[in-house]
């Protein structure tokens, strides 16, 4: 889909309908949702938390979250490599280097995602105080992590499209 | 769209400089073509250093490349 939209951008003075950074934000948005969803779908195969006590639950979630870090990093690196190669091949333009505008947009997007994650943490604590299970607390934490990633990419897309 | 009180004549200066392309200007000042495009469209206000570099490329004073228009209150 991104290849078809960008096919008219051949000269350096023409505007692409979607810039490389915008397409990259969309790809990262999709991976920010798919990677953790697929990972935790595998983790929860067979409902392993059904008969666990609190200590076992805490160990289970801590292990799952810690393991998700390298899995997510590797998945994002692979996706970035594949996207970079396909983008260069399809648009025949070199990948633009990161400059001050990219850094400013990244900074503002990270601010937005941190607010979302911070709110999610409060929500998770509130879930515990409200009498919900440890499972619910961790689900809220993971959910807010996913949501913060989505907000970060959506923010980047907005800033690249509409300016900062 | 973000509102900016800083306007610029980068596009005009570029064409007056032998129809320099956005990519060429970007290479001269060390940013991406998309950043130059965003500056020309008024979607991004460059840092002071970048603004000076752009003015230097065209051999004009900073005020000739960029101007500040205070918003009406």
CSV table of C-alpha atoms in Angstrom, one decimal:
chain,number,residue,atom,x,y,z
A,1,UNK,CA,0.0,0.0,0.0
A,2,UNK,CA,2.8,2.4,0.9
A,3,UNK,CA,4.6,1.5,-2.3
A,4,UNK,CA,1.6,2.4,-4.5
A,5,UNK,CA,1.0,5.7,-2.8
A,6,UNK,CA,4.6,6.9,-3.2
A,7,UNK,CA,5.3,5.8,-6.8
A,8,UNK,CA,5.2,9.3,-8.2
A,9,UNK,CA,8.0,10.7,-6.1
A,10,UNK,CA,10.9,10.5,-8.4
A,11,UNK,CA,12.5,14.0,-8.5
A,12,UNK,CA,14.0,15.5,-5.4
A,13,UNK,CA,11.7,18.5,-5.6
A,14,UNK,CA,8.4,16.7,-5.7
A,15,UNK,CA,6.4,16.1,-2.6
A,16,UNK,CA,5.6,12.5,-1.7
A,17,UNK,CA,2.0,11.9,-0.7
A,18,UNK,CA,3.5,10.2,2.3
A,19,UNK,CA,7.0,10.9,3.5
A,20,UNK,CA,9.4,8.1,4.6
A,21,UNK,CA,8.9,9.2,8.2
A,22,UNK,CA,5.1,9.1,8.0
A,23,UNK,CA,5.2,5.6,6.5
A,24,UNK,CA,7.7,4.5,9.1
A,25,UNK,CA,5.3,5.8,11.9
A,26,UNK,CA,2.5,3.8,10.5
A,27,UNK,CA,4.6,0.6,10.3
A,28,UNK,CA,5.7,1.2,13.9
A,29,UNK,CA,2.1,1.8,14.9
A,30,UNK,CA,1.1,-1.5,13.6
A,31,UNK,CA,4.0,-3.3,15.2
A,32,UNK,CA,3.4,-1.5,18.5
A,33,UNK,CA,0.0,-3.3,18.6
A,34,UNK,CA,0.8,-6.6,16.9
A,35,UNK,CA,4.1,-7.5,18.6
A,36,UNK,CA,2.9,-7.4,22.2
A,37,UNK,CA,-0.5,-8.8,21.3
A,38,UNK,CA,1.1,-11.8,19.6
A,39,UNK,CA,3.6,-12.3,22.4
A,40,UNK,CA,1.1,-12.2,25.2
A,41,UNK,CA,-1.2,-14.5,23.2
A,42,UNK,CA,1.5,-17.1,23.2
A,43,UNK,CA,2.3,-16.4,26.9
A,44,UNK,CA,-1.4,-17.0,27.9
A,45,UNK,CA,-1.8,-20.1,25.8
A,46,UNK,CA,-3.7,-22.7,27.9
A,47,UNK,CA,-4.6,-20.1,30.6
A,48,UNK,CA,-1.5,-20.8,32.9
A,49,UNK,CA,-2.6,-18.3,35.6
A,50,UNK,CA,-5.8,-20.2,36.4
A,51,UNK,CA,-4.8,-21.9,39.7
A,52,UNK,CA,-1.8,-19.7,40.7
A,53,UNK,CA,-1.5,-18.1,44.1
A,54,UNK,CA,-0.4,-14.5,44.4
A,55,UNK,CA,3.3,-15.2,44.7
A,56,UNK,CA,3.2,-17.5,41.6
A,57,UNK,CA,1.2,-14.8,39.7
A,58,UNK,CA,3.8,-12.2,40.6
A,59,UNK,CA,6.6,-14.4,39.4
A,60,UNK,CA,4.7,-15.3,36.2
A,61,UNK,CA,4.0,-11.7,35.3
A,62,UNK,CA,7.5,-10.5,36.2
A,63,UNK,CA,9.0,-13.2,33.9
A,64,UNK,CA,6.6,-12.5,31.1
A,65,UNK,CA,7.3,-8.7,31.2
A,66,UNK,CA,11.1,-9.1,31.4
A,67,UNK,CA,11.1,-11.6,28.5
A,68,UNK,CA,8.9,-9.3,26.4
A,69,UNK,CA,11.7,-6.7,26.4
A,70,UNK,CA,14.2,-8.6,24.2
A,71,UNK,CA,11.4,-10.1,22.1
A,72,UNK,CA,10.0,-6.6,21.4
A,73,UNK,CA,13.5,-5.2,20.7
A,74,UNK,CA,14.4,-8.0,18.2
A,75,UNK,CA,11.0,-7.8,16.5
A,76,UNK,CA,11.2,-4.0,16.1
A,77,UNK,CA,14.7,-4.2,14.7
A,78,UNK,CA,13.7,-6.9,12.2
A,79,UNK,CA,10.6,-4.8,11.1
A,80,UNK,CA,12.7,-1.7,10.8
A,81,UNK,CA,15.3,-3.5,8.6
A,82,UNK,CA,12.6,-5.0,6.3
A,83,UNK,CA,10.8,-1.6,6.1
A,84,UNK,CA,14.0,0.3,5.4
A,85,UNK,CA,15.1,-2.1,2.6
A,86,UNK,CA,11.6,-2.2,1.0
A,87,UNK,CA,11.3,1.6,1.2
A,88,UNK,CA,14.7,2.2,-0.5
A,89,UNK,CA,13.8,-0.3,-3.3
A,90,UNK,CA,10.3,1.0,-3.9
A,91,UNK,CA,11.0,4.8,-3.8
A,92,UNK,CA,14.5,4.8,-5.1
A,93,UNK,CA,15.4,7.5,-2.6
A,94,UNK,CA,17.9,7.2,0.1
A,95,UNK,CA,16.7,7.0,3.7
A,96,UNK,CA,16.6,10.5,5.1
A,97,UNK,CA,19.0,11.0,8.0
A,98,UNK,CA,17.7,12.0,11.4
A,99,UNK,CA,17.9,15.7,11.9
A,100,UNK,CA,16.7,18.3,14.4
A,101,UNK,CA,13.1,18.2,13.3
A,102,UNK,CA,13.0,14.4,13.7
A,103,UNK,CA,14.5,14.7,17.2
A,104,UNK,CA,11.9,17.4,18.2
A,105,UNK,CA,9.0,15.3,16.9
A,106,UNK,CA,10.4,12.2,18.8
A,107,UNK,CA,10.7,14.3,22.0
A,108,UNK,CA,7.1,15.6,21.8
A,109,UNK,CA,5.8,12.1,20.9
A,110,UNK,CA,7.6,10.6,23.9
A,111,UNK,CA,6.1,13.2,26.2
A,112,UNK,CA,2.6,12.3,25.0
A,113,UNK,CA,3.3,8.5,25.5
A,114,UNK,CA,4.7,9.1,29.0
A,115,UNK,CA,1.5,10.9,30.1
A,116,UNK,CA,-0.5,7.9,28.8
A,117,UNK,CA,1.7,5.4,30.5
A,118,UNK,CA,1.7,7.3,33.7
A,119,UNK,CA,-2.1,7.5,33.7
A,120,UNK,CA,-2.1,3.7,33.0
A,121,UNK,CA,0.1,3.0,36.0
A,122,UNK,CA,-2.3,5.0,38.2
A,123,UNK,CA,-5.2,3.1,36.8
A,124,UNK,CA,-3.4,-0.2,37.6
A,125,UNK,CA,-2.8,0.9,41.2
A,126,UNK,CA,-6.4,2.0,41.4
A,127,UNK,CA,-7.5,-1.4,40.2
A,128,UNK,CA,-5.7,-3.0,43.1
A,129,UNK,CA,-7.0,-0.5,45.6
A,130,UNK,CA,-10.5,-1.1,44.2
A,131,UNK,CA,-10.3,-4.8,45.1
A,132,UNK,CA,-9.5,-6.2,41.7
A,133,UNK,CA,-7.0,-9.1,41.2
A,134,UNK,CA,-3.3,-8.9,40.6
A,135,UNK,CA,-4.0,-10.2,37.1
A,136,UNK,CA,-6.1,-7.2,36.4
A,137,UNK,CA,-3.4,-4.8,37.7
A,138,UNK,CA,-0.8,-6.3,35.4
A,139,UNK,CA,-3.2,-6.3,32.4
A,140,UNK,CA,-3.8,-2.6,33.0
A,141,UNK,CA,0.0,-2.1,33.1
A,142,UNK,CA,0.6,-4.0,29.9
A,143,UNK,CA,-2.4,-2.4,28.3
A,144,UNK,CA,-1.2,1.1,29.1
A,145,UNK,CA,2.2,0.2,27.8
A,146,UNK,CA,0.7,-0.9,24.5
A,147,UNK,CA,-1.5,2.2,24.4
A,148,UNK,CA,1.4,4.5,25.1
A,149,UNK,CA,3.3,3.0,22.2
A,150,UNK,CA,0.3,3.6,20.0
A,151,UNK,CA,0.0,7.2,21.2
A,152,UNK,CA,3.7,7.8,20.5
A,153,UNK,CA,3.4,6.7,16.9
A,154,UNK,CA,0.1,8.5,16.3
A,155,UNK,CA,1.7,11.7,17.7
A,156,UNK,CA,4.6,11.3,15.4
A,157,UNK,CA,2.3,10.8,12.4
A,158,UNK,CA,0.3,13.9,13.4
A,159,UNK,CA,3.4,16.1,13.8
A,160,UNK,CA,5.0,14.9,10.6
A,161,UNK,CA,1.7,15.6,8.7
A,162,UNK,CA,0.7,18.9,10.4
A,163,UNK,CA,3.9,20.4,11.7
A,164,UNK,CA,5.1,21.2,15.2
B,1,UNK,CA,-1.8,22.7,11.8
B,2,UNK,CA,0.8,24.3,14.1
B,3,UNK,CA,0.7,28.1,14.0
B,4,UNK,CA,4.0,29.9,13.6
B,5,UNK,CA,4.8,33.6,13.8
B,6,UNK,CA,8.0,33.1,11.9
B,7,UNK,CA,7.7,33.3,8.1
B,8,UNK,CA,10.5,32.7,5.6
B,9,UNK,CA,11.5,33.3,2.0
B,10,UNK,CA,13.5,30.1,1.7
B,11,UNK,CA,11.6,28.9,-1.4
B,12,UNK,CA,12.1,32.2,-3.2
B,13,UNK,CA,15.8,32.4,-2.2
B,14,UNK,CA,16.2,28.9,-3.5
B,15,UNK,CA,14.9,29.6,-6.9
B,16,UNK,CA,16.9,32.8,-7.1
B,17,UNK,CA,20.0,30.8,-6.4
B,18,UNK,CA,20.0,29.0,-9.7
B,19,UNK,CA,16.9,27.0,-9.0
B,20,UNK,CA,18.5,25.1,-6.2
B,21,UNK,CA,16.6,22.0,-5.2
B,22,UNK,CA,15.3,21.2,-1.7
B,23,UNK,CA,17.7,18.3,-1.6
B,24,UNK,CA,20.7,20.5,-2.5
B,25,UNK,CA,19.8,23.0,0.2
B,26,UNK,CA,19.3,20.2,2.7
B,27,UNK,CA,22.7,18.7,1.9
B,28,UNK,CA,24.3,22.2,2.3
B,29,UNK,CA,22.8,22.7,5.8
B,30,UNK,CA,22.8,19.2,7.0
B,31,UNK,CA,19.2,18.3,7.3
B,32,UNK,CA,16.7,16.1,5.3
B,33,UNK,CA,14.8,17.3,2.3
B,34,UNK,CA,11.6,16.8,4.2
B,35,UNK,CA,12.7,19.3,6.8
B,36,UNK,CA,13.4,21.9,4.2
B,37,UNK,CA,10.0,21.2,2.7
B,38,UNK,CA,8.4,21.6,6.2
B,39,UNK,CA,10.2,24.9,6.7
B,40,UNK,CA,9.0,26.3,3.4
B,41,UNK,CA,5.4,25.2,4.1
B,42,UNK,CA,5.6,26.9,7.5
B,43,UNK,CA,5.1,23.6,9.3
B,44,UNK,CA,8.4,23.8,11.2
B,45,UNK,CA,10.4,26.7,12.7
B,46,UNK,CA,14.1,25.8,12.5
B,47,UNK,CA,16.5,26.3,15.3
B,48,UNK,CA,18.6,29.5,15.4
B,49,UNK,CA,21.6,27.6,14.2
B,50,UNK,CA,19.8,26.1,11.2
B,51,UNK,CA,18.3,29.4,10.3
B,52,UNK,CA,21.7,31.0,10.3
B,53,UNK,CA,23.1,28.2,8.1
B,54,UNK,CA,20.3,28.6,5.6
B,55,UNK,CA,20.9,32.3,5.4
B,56,UNK,CA,24.6,31.7,5.0
B,57,UNK,CA,24.0,29.4,2.0
B,58,UNK,CA,22.2,32.2,0.2
B,59,UNK,CA,24.7,34.8,1.5
B,60,UNK,CA,21.9,37.0,2.9
B,61,UNK,CA,21.3,38.4,6.4
B,62,UNK,CA,19.1,36.3,8.7
B,63,UNK,CA,16.2,38.8,8.5
B,64,UNK,CA,16.1,38.4,4.8
B,65,UNK,CA,15.5,34.7,5.0
B,66,UNK,CA,13.3,34.7,8.1
B,67,UNK,CA,11.0,37.2,9.6
B,68,UNK,CA,9.0,37.4,12.8
B,69,UNK,CA,5.4,38.5,12.7
B,70,UNK,CA,3.9,39.0,16.2
B,71,UNK,CA,0.4,37.5,16.5
B,72,UNK,CA,-2.5,40.0,16.8
B,73,UNK,CA,-3.9,40.1,20.4
